[in-house]
Amino acid sequence: MNITITQIIDRFTATPIGHNELSLLPTHEDGSLTVTGLASLDEAQNGDLTFAENLDRLKELKHSLAVAAFVPLSALEMLSQDHCQTILIPVKNPQACFLELLTEFRQPPRTGMVGIDPRAIISPSARIGHDCTIYPNVFIDAQAVIGDRCVLHPGVTIGPGCQLGNDVTLYPHVVLYAQSVLGDRVTIHAHAVIGADGFGYRFEAGAFQKLPHMGSVQIDHDVEIGACTTIDRAMIGKTIIGTGTKIDNLVMVAHNCQVGRHNVYASQVGLAGSVTTGDYVRMGGQSGIKDHIRVGNQVSISACSGLMHDVEDGQTVIGQPAGPEKTQKKILMSVQRLPEMRDQLKALARRIELLEKQNSPSSEPIVKAA
C-alpha cells in the first residue's frame, strides 16, 4: 500500500511544515511524495512515515530518515523554527493517526475461511449465529449460544450453557466453563480460562474441604483478555468484568470479583476474592489486591504494589503495603538514606555517651593538654 503526503494531509486535516519551513499545501511539490511504509522513529528509513508523541522524541527527528512524521499540534511553533529534513505533520494525537494508518498497511493475513469446519464438535442443542468461523477441534457443548460473526480458533472449548455475543474472537485453546457469558466484540487470547472454580476451601476434621462454586462469569462488551489469564466463577452470583476493560497476559481474577468499566491491568496482576473496582482503574504489572477490598473510580495502582485497604476515588497508590503516592515516595527516599542516617545515629550516640560521662558526678574532670 502507498499513500501520498497530500492524501495524508487531506485525511487528517493537518497543516504540515516542510524542510523549507514553509506551509506545505497539497499543491506543493512535496505533496506528491509517497509513503511506502510505516515505522517507529528509531527504525524509520527512506519512504517511511513515523510519529513523535512528545517533546523528547521530537529532538530525534532532526536525524531521522523518515519522509514524514506525525507530531503534536502543541509543538508547531517550536518545530517551525527548527531545520528538519522530515516533513512534519502536526495533528492532535500523533500516535492515534499513526496507528490508524498502520492497521491499513499491515492487515493480518486472511485465511478466507468462513463457516464451520467438519472436524469441529458441536452439540445438536447449541445455536450458532450467522457468518461464524469455527476451526477444527473446537468443542461446543449443549445449550451453548454463539452470536453472529464469531471466530473460534482451533482447540477452543465452550462449556454447556455458555453465551457469546456478536463479533467475539476466541484464540486457540481458550476454555469457557459452563454458563460463562460474553458480550459483543470480546477478544480472548490463547490458553485463557474463564469460569474455573474459585480457590475456596473450609478446614474441617484435619483436612481442606472444597466449597462448591455454583456461580458464573459475565464479561461485558468490548473486553480484551490476554493469553493464559484466568477468571474464576463466583461461588454465588457472578464474577463480572466491566465494559471496555483490557486485561494483559497472566492475570488472575478470583471468584466474585466485580471489575468496573474500562479498567486496564498489566501482566501478572492478581485480584483476590470479592474485590470490587470502580471505573477507569489502572494496575501496573505484578500488583495485587487483598480479598474484599473496594477500589474507587480512576485509581492508579503502581507496579509491584500490594493493596491491603480500600482506596477512594482518584488516588494513586504505590508500595508494599500500598499507600498514597506522596507519602510512599517520602518513605522510599528515607529508606535510600538509611546507611547515611545509620552513620549519623551512631555518631550522635557516641557524642551523647561522651557528654553523659562528662556530666556524671563520679567522672574524672577532663584536662586538656596545654
Tab-separated table of C-alpha atoms in Angstrom:
chain	number	residue	atom	x	y	z
A	1	MET	CA	0.000	0.000	0.000
A	2	ASN	CA	1.231	3.506	-0.876
A	3	ILE	CA	-0.180	6.902	0.068
A	4	THR	CA	0.975	10.419	-0.802
A	5	ILE	CA	1.722	13.238	1.632
A	6	THR	CA	-1.174	15.203	0.145
A	7	GLN	CA	-3.577	12.326	0.811
A	8	ILE	CA	-2.409	12.135	4.426
A	9	ILE	CA	-2.896	15.896	4.827
A	10	ASP	CA	-6.422	15.756	3.413
A	11	ARG	CA	-7.342	12.756	5.530
A	12	PHE	CA	-6.114	14.046	8.871
A	13	THR	CA	-6.881	17.761	8.233
A	14	ALA	CA	-3.398	18.785	9.339
A	15	THR	CA	-1.284	21.804	8.392
A	16	PRO	CA	2.269	20.489	7.986
A	17	ILE	CA	5.576	22.292	7.745
A	18	GLY	CA	8.351	21.109	5.471
A	19	HIS	CA	12.095	21.291	5.416
A	20	ASN	CA	11.981	24.750	3.826
A	21	GLU	CA	9.951	25.936	6.852
A	22	LEU	CA	7.018	26.913	4.617
A	23	SER	CA	3.465	25.667	4.963
A	24	LEU	CA	3.072	22.519	2.908
A	25	LEU	CA	-0.068	22.862	0.814
A	26	PRO	CA	-1.498	19.933	-1.193
A	27	THR	CA	-0.201	21.617	-4.357
A	28	HIS	CA	3.375	21.900	-3.068
A	29	GLU	CA	5.912	19.657	-4.812
A	30	ASP	CA	6.487	17.671	-1.624
A	31	GLY	CA	2.817	16.765	-1.527
A	32	SER	CA	3.370	14.199	-4.256
A	33	LEU	CA	5.971	12.319	-2.212
A	34	THR	CA	4.846	8.785	-1.477
A	35	VAL	CA	4.807	6.994	1.863
A	36	THR	CA	5.620	3.334	1.236
A	37	GLY	CA	5.815	2.079	4.807
A	38	LEU	CA	5.343	2.890	8.487
A	39	ALA	CA	7.994	2.505	11.156
A	40	SER	CA	8.959	3.645	14.639
A	41	LEU	CA	11.083	6.751	14.969
A	42	ASP	CA	14.164	4.670	15.771
A	43	GLU	CA	13.776	2.377	12.747
A	44	ALA	CA	12.302	4.639	10.038
A	45	GLN	CA	14.037	4.602	6.635
A	46	ASN	CA	13.526	6.464	3.347
A	47	GLY	CA	9.878	6.352	2.355
A	48	ASP	CA	8.598	5.603	5.866
A	49	LEU	CA	6.074	7.583	7.879
A	50	THR	CA	6.724	7.771	11.626
A	51	PHE	CA	5.468	9.732	14.642
A	52	ALA	CA	6.830	11.614	17.663
A	53	GLU	CA	4.368	11.880	20.518
A	54	ASN	CA	6.273	14.128	22.929
A	55	LEU	CA	8.904	16.858	23.012
A	56	ASP	CA	11.715	14.476	23.967
A	57	ARG	CA	11.136	12.371	20.863
A	58	LEU	CA	10.807	15.446	18.641
A	59	LYS	CA	14.514	16.175	19.027
A	60	GLU	CA	15.314	12.869	17.316
A	61	LEU	CA	13.508	13.910	14.134
A	62	LYS	CA	16.488	16.033	13.082
A	63	HIS	CA	18.395	12.800	12.465
A	64	SER	CA	15.523	10.710	11.085
A	65	LEU	CA	15.447	9.315	7.545
A	66	ALA	CA	11.623	9.225	7.523
A	67	VAL	CA	9.911	11.077	4.696
A	68	ALA	CA	7.219	12.392	7.085
A	69	ALA	CA	6.181	12.294	10.728
A	70	PHE	CA	3.051	12.992	12.731
A	71	VAL	CA	3.903	15.464	15.513
A	72	PRO	CA	1.812	17.162	18.243
A	73	LEU	CA	-0.067	20.329	17.355
A	74	SER	CA	1.195	21.841	20.601
A	75	ALA	CA	4.753	21.698	19.248
A	76	LEU	CA	4.036	23.507	15.970
A	77	GLU	CA	5.587	26.823	16.996
A	78	MET	CA	8.752	25.225	18.290
A	79	LEU	CA	9.138	22.958	15.288
A	80	SER	CA	8.680	25.733	12.752
A	81	GLN	CA	11.920	27.258	13.994
A	82	ASP	CA	13.986	24.099	13.613
A	83	HIS	CA	15.573	22.800	10.429
A	84	CYS	CA	14.286	19.279	9.790
A	85	GLN	CA	14.577	17.108	6.676
A	86	THR	CA	11.453	15.160	7.614
A	87	ILE	CA	8.093	16.625	6.582
A	88	LEU	CA	6.266	17.375	9.843
A	89	ILE	CA	2.507	16.834	10.015
A	90	PRO	CA	1.052	18.379	13.214
A	91	VAL	CA	-2.026	16.557	14.497
A	92	LYS	CA	-3.874	16.381	17.795
A	93	ASN	CA	-2.851	12.777	18.541
A	94	PRO	CA	0.199	11.596	16.572
A	95	GLN	CA	0.108	8.038	17.852
A	96	ALA	CA	-3.589	7.574	17.062
A	97	CYS	CA	-3.117	8.838	13.497
A	98	PHE	CA	-0.086	6.607	13.020
A	99	LEU	CA	-1.897	3.517	14.315
A	100	GLU	CA	-4.895	4.196	12.086
A	101	LEU	CA	-2.656	4.020	9.035
A	102	LEU	CA	-0.643	1.129	10.443
A	103	THR	CA	-3.711	-1.114	10.580
A	104	GLU	CA	-4.236	-0.470	6.871
A	105	PHE	CA	-0.615	-1.016	5.868
A	106	ARG	CA	-0.250	-4.205	7.894
A	107	GLN	CA	-3.561	-6.002	7.838
A	108	PRO	CA	-3.308	-9.519	9.281
A	109	PRO	CA	-3.363	-12.345	6.731
A	110	ARG	CA	-6.786	-13.698	5.994
A	111	THR	CA	-7.438	-17.415	5.748
A	112	GLY	CA	-10.522	-16.931	3.628
A	113	MET	CA	-12.332	-19.435	5.819
A	114	VAL	CA	-15.894	-18.611	6.851
A	115	GLY	CA	-18.051	-21.414	8.115
A	116	ILE	CA	-17.898	-24.480	10.311
A	117	ASP	CA	-15.111	-26.976	9.797
A	118	PRO	CA	-16.469	-30.541	9.799
A	119	ARG	CA	-13.832	-31.511	12.362
A	120	ALA	CA	-15.412	-29.232	14.968
A	121	ILE	CA	-17.610	-30.990	17.557
A	122	ILE	CA	-20.852	-29.113	18.164
A	123	SER	CA	-23.758	-30.274	20.312
A	124	PRO	CA	-27.065	-30.552	18.424
A	125	SER	CA	-28.657	-28.297	21.038
A	126	ALA	CA	-26.093	-25.495	20.551
A	127	ARG	CA	-27.089	-22.477	18.453
A	128	ILE	CA	-24.636	-20.896	16.028
A	129	GLY	CA	-25.148	-17.401	14.600
A	130	HIS	CA	-24.606	-16.152	11.046
A	131	ASP	CA	-21.207	-15.875	9.316
A	132	CYS	CA	-19.259	-17.591	12.079
A	133	THR	CA	-15.826	-19.130	11.548
A	134	ILE	CA	-15.273	-22.297	13.584
A	135	TYR	CA	-11.938	-24.033	13.130
A	136	PRO	CA	-11.042	-27.736	13.536
A	137	ASN	CA	-11.112	-29.280	17.023
A	138	VAL	CA	-13.432	-26.672	18.503
A	139	PHE	CA	-15.816	-28.215	21.047
A	140	ILE	CA	-19.186	-26.566	21.775
A	141	ASP	CA	-21.275	-28.203	24.485
A	142	ALA	CA	-25.032	-28.442	24.975
A	143	GLN	CA	-27.260	-25.346	25.045
A	144	ALA	CA	-24.390	-23.007	24.163
A	145	VAL	CA	-25.318	-19.920	22.115
A	146	ILE	CA	-22.847	-18.363	19.678
A	147	GLY	CA	-23.610	-14.925	18.217
A	148	ASP	CA	-23.031	-13.671	14.675
A	149	ARG	CA	-19.596	-13.323	13.056
A	150	CYS	CA	-17.760	-15.068	15.875
A	151	VAL	CA	-14.334	-16.624	15.229
A	152	LEU	CA	-13.379	-19.697	17.263
A	153	HIS	CA	-9.828	-20.880	16.674
A	154	PRO	CA	-8.569	-24.491	16.949
A	155	GLY	CA	-8.887	-26.145	20.327
A	156	VAL	CA	-11.437	-23.731	21.809
A	157	THR	CA	-13.725	-25.403	24.375
A	158	ILE	CA	-17.108	-23.861	25.178
A	159	GLY	CA	-18.960	-25.422	28.097
A	160	PRO	CA	-22.678	-26.076	28.475
A	161	GLY	CA	-24.961	-23.063	28.594
A	162	CYS	CA	-22.309	-20.527	27.606
A	163	GLN	CA	-23.461	-17.455	25.690
A	164	LEU	CA	-21.329	-15.454	23.241
A	165	GLY	CA	-22.414	-12.122	21.781
A	166	ASN	CA	-21.666	-10.926	18.257
A	167	ASP	CA	-18.149	-10.483	16.818
A	168	VAL	CA	-16.429	-12.478	19.558
A	169	THR	CA	-12.942	-13.869	18.850
A	170	LEU	CA	-11.516	-16.759	20.872
A	171	TYR	CA	-7.924	-17.705	20.079
A	172	PRO	CA	-6.520	-21.277	20.273
A	173	HIS	CA	-7.275	-23.332	23.373
A	174	VAL	CA	-9.410	-20.779	25.170
A	175	VAL	CA	-11.649	-22.576	27.678
A	176	LEU	CA	-15.060	-21.308	28.791
A	177	TYR	CA	-16.532	-23.272	31.684
A	178	ALA	CA	-20.285	-23.782	31.970
A	179	GLN	CA	-22.641	-20.777	31.988
A	180	SER	CA	-19.977	-18.185	31.100
A	181	VAL	CA	-21.481	-15.148	29.321
A	182	LEU	CA	-19.562	-12.925	26.895
A	183	GLY	CA	-20.833	-9.671	25.414
A	184	ASP	CA	-20.249	-8.285	21.919
A	185	ARG	CA	-16.763	-7.732	20.480
A	186	VAL	CA	-14.972	-9.650	23.226
A	187	THR	CA	-11.483	-10.923	22.374
A	188	ILE	CA	-9.808	-13.639	24.448
A	189	HIS	CA	-6.269	-14.748	23.655
A	190	ALA	CA	-4.766	-18.230	23.679
A	191	HIS	CA	-4.989	-20.529	26.706
A	192	ALA	CA	-7.077	-18.177	28.831
A	193	VAL	CA	-9.522	-19.944	31.174
A	194	ILE	CA	-12.864	-18.363	32.022
A	195	GLY	CA	-15.107	-19.762	34.739
A	196	ALA	CA	-12.917	-22.258	36.594
A	197	ASP	CA	-13.786	-22.874	40.256
A	198	GLY	CA	-12.592	-20.285	42.733
A	199	PHE	CA	-9.970	-21.137	45.349
A	200	GLY	CA	-12.370	-21.771	48.201
A	201	TYR	CA	-11.890	-24.376	50.936
A	202	ARG	CA	-13.016	-24.938	54.523
A	203	PHE	CA	-10.644	-26.599	57.016
A	204	GLU	CA	-12.582	-29.303	58.801
A	205	ALA	CA	-11.660	-32.550	60.563
A	206	GLY	CA	-7.969	-32.093	59.750
A	207	ALA	CA	-8.435	-31.589	56.025
A	208	PHE	CA	-9.433	-28.930	53.494
A	209	GLN	CA	-12.980	-29.421	52.240
A	210	LYS	CA	-13.800	-27.863	48.862
A	211	LEU	CA	-16.540	-25.245	48.799
A	212	PRO	CA	-18.927	-25.548	45.839
A	213	HIS	CA	-18.761	-22.755	43.274
A	214	MET	CA	-22.151	-22.563	41.596
A	215	GLY	CA	-21.972	-19.039	40.190
A	216	SER	CA	-20.802	-17.844	36.773
A	217	VAL	CA	-18.670	-15.287	34.916
A	218	GLN	CA	-20.050	-12.321	32.972
A	219	ILE	CA	-17.751	-10.470	30.570
A	220	ASP	CA	-19.328	-7.317	29.152
A	221	HIS	CA	-18.892	-5.679	25.727
A	222	ASP	CA	-15.526	-4.691	24.199
A	223	VAL	CA	-13.372	-6.527	26.736
A	224	GLU	CA	-9.984	-7.947	25.711
A	225	ILE	CA	-8.330	-10.662	27.806
A	226	GLY	CA	-4.697	-11.704	27.399
A	227	ALA	CA	-3.117	-15.113	26.973
A	228	CYS	CA	-3.059	-17.504	29.945
A	229	THR	CA	-5.247	-15.214	32.065
A	230	THR	CA	-7.707	-16.869	34.463
A	231	ILE	CA	-11.045	-15.509	35.666
A	232	ASP	CA	-12.796	-17.677	38.255
A	233	ARG	CA	-16.516	-18.224	38.537
A	234	ALA	CA	-18.352	-16.864	41.558
A	235	MET	CA	-19.286	-19.062	44.482
A	236	ILE	CA	-22.749	-17.490	44.375
A	237	GLY	CA	-23.787	-14.901	41.801
A	238	LYS	CA	-21.377	-13.599	39.149
A	239	THR	CA	-17.783	-12.602	38.672
A	240	ILE	CA	-18.107	-9.543	36.410
A	241	ILE	CA	-15.646	-7.853	34.042
A	242	GLY	CA	-16.999	-4.442	33.042
A	243	THR	CA	-17.382	-2.960	29.565
A	244	GLY	CA	-14.200	-1.889	27.792
A	245	THR	CA	-11.798	-3.418	30.303
A	246	LYS	CA	-8.423	-4.562	28.934
A	247	ILE	CA	-6.554	-7.351	30.731
A	248	ASP	CA	-2.992	-8.364	29.873
A	249	ASN	CA	-1.448	-11.842	29.843
A	250	LEU	CA	-1.043	-13.926	33.016
A	251	VAL	CA	-3.584	-12.041	35.123
A	252	MET	CA	-5.613	-13.710	37.886
A	253	VAL	CA	-9.125	-12.524	38.777
A	254	ALA	CA	-10.569	-14.568	41.650
A	255	HIS	CA	-14.146	-15.593	42.404
A	256	ASN	CA	-16.859	-12.974	42.996
A	257	CYS	CA	-14.744	-10.023	41.842
A	258	GLN	CA	-16.650	-7.090	40.385
A	259	VAL	CA	-14.379	-5.269	37.919
A	260	GLY	CA	-15.655	-1.902	36.703
A	261	ARG	CA	-15.711	-0.399	33.216
A	262	HIS	CA	-12.563	0.471	31.271
A	263	ASN	CA	-10.103	-0.957	33.782
A	264	VAL	CA	-6.584	-1.681	32.488
A	265	TYR	CA	-4.470	-4.422	34.112
A	266	ALA	CA	-0.870	-5.131	33.119
A	267	SER	CA	0.719	-8.579	33.202
A	268	GLN	CA	0.775	-10.675	36.411
A	269	VAL	CA	-1.804	-8.597	38.254
A	270	GLY	CA	-3.745	-10.530	40.874
A	271	LEU	CA	-7.163	-9.829	42.415
A	272	ALA	CA	-8.131	-11.950	45.417
A	273	GLY	CA	-11.744	-12.979	46.007
A	274	SER	CA	-14.606	-10.458	46.184
A	275	VAL	CA	-12.556	-7.412	45.157
A	276	THR	CA	-14.652	-4.565	43.732
A	277	THR	CA	-13.144	-1.917	41.463
A	278	GLY	CA	-14.676	1.245	40.068
A	279	ASP	CA	-14.348	2.575	36.515
A	280	TYR	CA	-11.030	3.518	34.853
A	281	VAL	CA	-8.850	1.726	37.400
A	282	ARG	CA	-5.254	1.087	36.278
A	283	MET	CA	-2.969	-1.574	37.739
A	284	GLY	CA	0.730	-1.912	36.958
A	285	GLY	CA	2.466	-5.238	36.433
A	286	GLN	CA	2.729	-7.660	39.370
A	287	SER	CA	0.480	-5.561	41.597
A	288	GLY	CA	-2.122	-7.280	43.739
A	289	ILE	CA	-5.230	-6.593	45.802
A	290	LYS	CA	-6.258	-8.331	49.041
A	291	ASP	CA	-9.671	-10.022	49.210
A	292	HIS	CA	-12.842	-7.995	49.888
A	293	ILE	CA	-11.154	-4.655	49.085
A	294	ARG	CA	-13.083	-1.833	47.410
A	295	VAL	CA	-11.237	0.380	44.912
A	296	GLY	CA	-12.787	3.651	43.762
A	297	ASN	CA	-13.022	5.193	40.306
A	298	GLN	CA	-9.901	6.372	38.436
A	299	VAL	CA	-7.492	4.818	40.915
A	300	SER	CA	-3.939	4.009	39.788
A	301	ILE	CA	-2.042	1.181	41.478
A	302	SER	CA	1.666	1.206	40.719
A	303	ALA	CA	3.624	-1.840	39.551
A	304	CYS	CA	4.561	-4.384	42.258
A	305	SER	CA	2.233	-2.745	44.807
A	306	GLY	CA	0.258	-4.727	47.359
A	307	LEU	CA	-3.085	-3.134	48.227
A	308	MET	CA	-4.360	-4.065	51.704
A	309	HIS	CA	-7.113	-1.494	52.302
A	310	ASP	CA	-9.930	0.326	50.485
A	311	VAL	CA	-8.977	3.238	48.221
A	312	GLU	CA	-11.107	6.282	47.457
A	313	ASP	CA	-11.713	7.780	44.009
A	314	GLY	CA	-8.830	9.337	42.103
A	315	GLN	CA	-5.928	8.191	44.294
A	316	THR	CA	-2.570	6.859	43.130
A	317	VAL	CA	-1.048	4.260	45.451
A	318	ILE	CA	2.371	2.621	45.439
A	319	GLY	CA	4.451	0.313	47.600
A	320	GLN	CA	4.058	-2.771	49.801
A	321	PRO	CA	1.732	-2.328	51.526
A	322	ALA	CA	0.417	0.262	49.095
A	323	GLY	CA	-0.201	3.781	50.327
A	324	PRO	CA	-0.693	7.288	48.915
A	325	GLU	CA	1.949	8.111	46.334
A	326	LYS	CA	3.251	11.268	48.059
A	327	THR	CA	3.730	9.546	51.416
A	328	GLN	CA	5.233	6.405	49.941
A	329	LYS	CA	7.779	8.380	47.927
A	330	LYS	CA	8.944	10.101	51.127
A	331	ILE	CA	9.306	6.697	52.769
A	332	LEU	CA	11.240	5.355	49.776
A	333	MET	CA	13.595	8.329	49.811
A	334	SER	CA	14.136	7.823	53.538
A	335	VAL	CA	14.915	4.143	53.052
A	336	GLN	CA	17.526	5.001	50.439
A	337	ARG	CA	19.225	7.250	53.005
A	338	LEU	CA	19.279	4.599	55.736
A	339	PRO	CA	23.055	3.877	55.532
A	340	GLU	CA	23.820	7.585	55.892
A	341	MET	CA	21.255	8.010	58.666
A	342	ARG	CA	22.673	4.966	60.477
A	343	ASP	CA	26.155	6.508	60.483
A	344	GLN	CA	24.706	9.791	61.757
A	345	LEU	CA	22.822	7.973	64.511
A	346	LYS	CA	25.963	6.127	65.642
A	347	ALA	CA	27.920	9.395	65.717
A	348	LEU	CA	25.182	11.058	67.785
A	349	ALA	CA	25.120	8.090	70.180
A	350	ARG	CA	28.880	8.425	70.740
A	351	ARG	CA	28.543	12.164	71.404
A	352	ILE	CA	25.709	11.591	73.866
A	353	GLU	CA	27.748	8.922	75.648
A	354	LEU	CA	30.707	11.309	75.930
A	355	LEU	CA	28.501	14.132	77.254
A	356	GLU	CA	26.943	11.815	79.841
A	357	LYS	CA	30.409	10.826	81.064
A	358	GLN	CA	31.468	14.480	81.315
A	359	ASN	CA	28.365	15.384	83.325
A	360	SER	CA	28.487	12.362	85.603
A	361	PRO	CA	29.400	13.277	89.274
A	362	SER	CA	31.699	10.276	89.516
A	363	SER	CA	33.610	11.075	86.333
A	364	GLU	CA	37.109	12.473	86.456
A	365	PRO	CA	37.442	16.002	85.095
A	366	ILE	CA	38.822	16.136	81.626
A	367	VAL	CA	42.032	18.119	81.453
A	368	LYS	CA	43.152	19.315	78.092
A	369	ALA	CA	46.842	19.460	77.280
A	370	ALA	CA	48.310	22.943	77.073
